[in-house]
Amino acid sequence: MCRMARPRKPLLSTDRIVETACALVDAEGLAAVSTRRLAAELGVSGPSLYNHFRTKDQILEAVADAVSAQVDLSMFEDGRPWRDALHAWAVSYRAALRDHPHIVPVLARGPGRRPSGLKVADAVFGAMTAAGWPPAQATSIGALMRYFIMGSALGSFAGGFVDDETAYDPADYPHLGQAHLLAERQEKVDERAFETGLTALLDGLEQQFRAL
């Protein structure tokens, strides 16, 4: 019986390409991704990538969809009230984007034909209409939540301040005496800001829902 020798390098696959591209985006940003760079990282010839993806944009779309697939949608299926479901989903969505912030501009284009992105949109819209929201308002809620979550993942408010206490002269910035402490407390400040905004957003939606 003849046995084929195992290849020295793992066979090229769509999953390998997406995983490698995702790692590049995470480490260096969208500009780091090119077919030439990916081929080098994967140890293959450039043309072999075209058996899986025709363009760089298709690769980035696949990376975006892989990130969307990390978002938990179970809260829309387990009978939770719509507000609790939206809150849990928003936290899961932000966690995925926080881990992969450089892919946010691609995600911001909308789901297009991306399967996982469409599942997210379908789950949110379906849950809101099932809860009693009119379709038009359910659509607006999905858009509103996406704007808020993606905006929160685009950068850090706290991380935008330097940790040098001499940088903010009280003569010029009388209310920023403690601003130099924000950088070292970045995660805590940003998490609290996200929760504050999310609570305010959901409070407003709940008032609208009661008025239906």
C-alpha positions as MATLAB code, in Angstrom:
seq = 'MCRMARPRKPLLSTDRIVETACALVDAEGLAAVSTRRLAAELGVSGPSLYNHFRTKDQILEAVADAVSAQVDLSMFEDGRPWRDALHAWAVSYRAALRDHPHIVPVLARGPGRRPSGLKVADAVFGAMTAAGWPPAQATSIGALMRYFIMGSALGSFAGGFVDDETAYDPADYPHLGQAHLLAERQEKVDERAFETGLTALLDGLEQQFRAL';
ca = [
       0.000    0.000    0.000;
       1.426    3.327   -1.033;
       1.504    6.141    1.511;
       1.826    9.754    0.543;
       4.468   11.670    2.421;
       3.191   14.411    4.675;
       3.910   17.887    3.322;
       6.717   19.711    5.107;
       4.461   22.727    5.485;
       0.740   22.654    6.293;
      -1.409   22.762    3.190;
      -2.742   26.199    2.331;
      -6.359   26.705    3.336;
      -8.838   29.531    3.608;
      -8.705   29.308    7.394;
      -4.910   29.574    7.446;
      -4.986   32.616    5.208;
      -7.616   34.345    7.338;
      -5.830   33.525   10.606;
      -2.537   34.837    9.272;
      -4.149   37.976    7.859;
      -5.932   38.578   11.149;
      -2.656   38.301   13.058;
      -1.067   40.805   10.686;
      -3.950   43.252   11.038;
      -3.863   42.958   14.825;
      -0.121   43.500   14.990;
       0.465   46.094   12.280;
      -2.849   47.385   10.947;
      -4.714   47.091    7.654;
      -1.824   48.461    5.588;
       0.330   45.466    6.541;
      -1.872   43.079    4.570;
      -0.884   42.380    0.986;
      -0.885   39.212   -1.056;
       2.909   39.335   -1.204;
       3.258   39.717    2.576;
       0.702   37.003    3.258;
       2.387   34.612    0.863;
       5.702   35.200    2.628;
       4.155   34.654    6.057;
       2.493   31.448    4.880;
       5.542   30.186    3.029;
       3.766   29.864   -0.310;
       3.874   31.529   -3.697;
       1.706   34.600   -4.233;
      -0.446   33.118   -6.999;
      -1.504   30.223   -4.763;
      -3.518   32.675   -2.654;
      -5.756   33.382   -5.642;
      -7.182   29.876   -5.392;
      -8.882   31.113   -2.208;
      -9.190   34.909   -2.539;
      -9.080   37.053   -5.656;
      -8.214   40.337   -3.943;
      -6.809   41.823   -0.766;
     -10.231   43.317   -0.060;
     -11.792   39.853   -0.047;
      -9.210   38.742    2.501;
      -9.983   41.702    4.763;
     -13.707   41.010    4.409;
     -13.046   37.435    5.562;
     -11.046   38.699    8.539;
     -13.894   41.046    9.452;
     -16.352   38.186    9.248;
     -14.151   36.015   11.455;
     -14.202   38.768   14.082;
     -18.010   39.053   13.782;
     -18.209   35.312   14.395;
     -16.672   35.886   17.840;
     -19.680   37.926   18.970;
     -22.029   35.990   21.251;
     -25.629   35.905   20.007;
     -27.051   33.402   22.495;
     -28.712   36.154   24.525;
     -31.183   36.655   21.689;
     -32.267   33.019   21.879;
     -32.554   32.297   25.609;
     -35.662   34.326   26.394;
     -34.037   37.365   27.994;
     -35.882   40.703   27.938;
     -34.811   42.808   24.978;
     -32.919   45.331   27.128;
     -30.885   42.645   28.907;
     -30.155   40.954   25.587;
     -28.954   44.190   23.986;
     -26.723   44.915   26.963;
     -25.105   41.476   26.940;
     -24.659   41.573   23.176;
     -23.093   45.035   23.268;
     -20.557   43.887   25.856;
     -19.669   40.815   23.772;
     -19.444   42.847   20.565;
     -17.186   45.452   22.146;
     -14.939   42.734   23.568;
     -14.428   41.301   20.081;
     -13.642   44.730   18.637;
     -11.370   45.615   21.548;
      -9.307   42.518   20.735;
      -9.188   43.428   17.025;
      -9.472   47.242   16.808;
      -7.707   47.636   13.467;
     -10.428   45.739   11.604;
     -13.157   48.155   12.775;
     -12.977   50.348    9.612;
     -13.790   47.275    7.505;
     -16.630   46.247    9.806;
     -17.965   49.801    9.699;
     -18.789   49.392    6.013;
     -21.678   47.147    7.032;
     -22.177   43.395    6.761;
     -22.520   43.317    2.980;
     -22.443   39.615    2.122;
     -20.439   38.491    5.156;
     -22.310   35.508    6.715;
     -21.396   36.157   10.357;
     -22.051   39.876   10.026;
     -25.461   39.158    8.539;
     -26.229   36.741   11.390;
     -25.520   39.527   13.873;
     -27.832   41.937   12.052;
     -30.508   39.279   11.698;
     -30.350   38.333   15.385;
     -30.663   41.914   16.615;
     -33.481   42.846   14.244;
     -35.344   39.598   14.917;
     -35.113   39.983   18.678;
     -36.280   43.593   18.626;
     -39.297   42.938   16.392;
     -40.191   39.851   18.445;
     -40.114   42.040   21.572;
     -42.643   44.432   20.018;
     -40.517   47.112   18.380;
     -41.871   48.272   15.005;
     -39.575   47.169   12.146;
     -38.406   50.702   11.330;
     -37.409   51.354   14.932;
     -35.811   47.915   15.239;
     -33.628   48.827   12.271;
     -32.697   52.119   13.922;
     -31.796   50.325   17.147;
     -29.456   47.980   15.312;
     -27.770   50.916   13.601;
     -27.572   52.959   16.796;
     -26.008   50.128   18.767;
     -23.469   49.474   16.027;
     -22.460   53.146   15.887;
     -22.012   53.277   19.643;
     -20.093   50.013   19.975;
     -17.801   50.635   17.011;
     -17.145   54.187   18.107;
     -16.072   52.957   21.523;
     -13.598   50.563   19.903;
     -11.921   53.090   17.606;
      -9.731   54.566   20.299;
      -9.210   55.152   23.993;
     -10.287   58.425   25.577;
      -8.114   57.819   28.637;
      -5.189   56.654   26.521;
      -5.201   59.990   24.711;
      -3.652   61.749   27.699;
       0.036   61.577   28.627;
       1.155   60.491   32.080;
       3.314   63.592   32.592;
       1.794   65.788   35.295;
       3.633   68.839   33.912;
       1.909   68.513   30.521;
      -1.297   70.222   31.623;
      -0.487   73.640   33.026;
      -3.288   74.773   35.389;
      -2.980   78.246   33.901;
      -4.093   76.872   30.557;
      -6.194   73.882   31.667;
      -7.586   74.632   35.128;
      -9.774   71.526   35.157;
      -7.224   68.958   33.974;
      -5.126   68.751   37.129;
      -5.623   64.981   37.328;
      -5.604   64.250   33.596;
      -2.098   62.771   33.741;
      -3.526   59.892   35.789;
      -5.924   58.797   33.055;
      -3.332   56.963   30.959;
      -2.383   54.541   33.724;
      -6.075   53.931   34.490;
      -7.009   53.575   30.842;
      -8.849   50.254   30.948;
     -10.912   51.135   34.013;
     -11.827   54.598   32.704;
     -12.784   53.323   29.263;
     -14.838   50.426   30.643;
     -16.736   52.767   32.956;
     -17.354   55.217   30.107;
     -18.708   52.423   27.916;
     -21.060   51.190   30.644;
     -22.214   54.742   31.389;
     -23.030   55.375   27.755;
     -24.643   51.982   27.244;
     -26.878   52.427   30.290;
     -27.936   55.900   29.143;
     -28.648   54.593   25.654;
     -30.752   51.683   26.941;
     -32.600   53.937   29.402;
     -33.599   56.150   26.482;
     -34.757   53.179   24.411;
     -36.778   51.859   27.313;
     -38.604   55.181   27.591;
     -39.401   55.020   23.880;
     -40.607   51.450   24.189;
     -43.020   52.346   26.971;
     -44.480   55.041   24.730;
     -45.255   52.668   21.859;
];
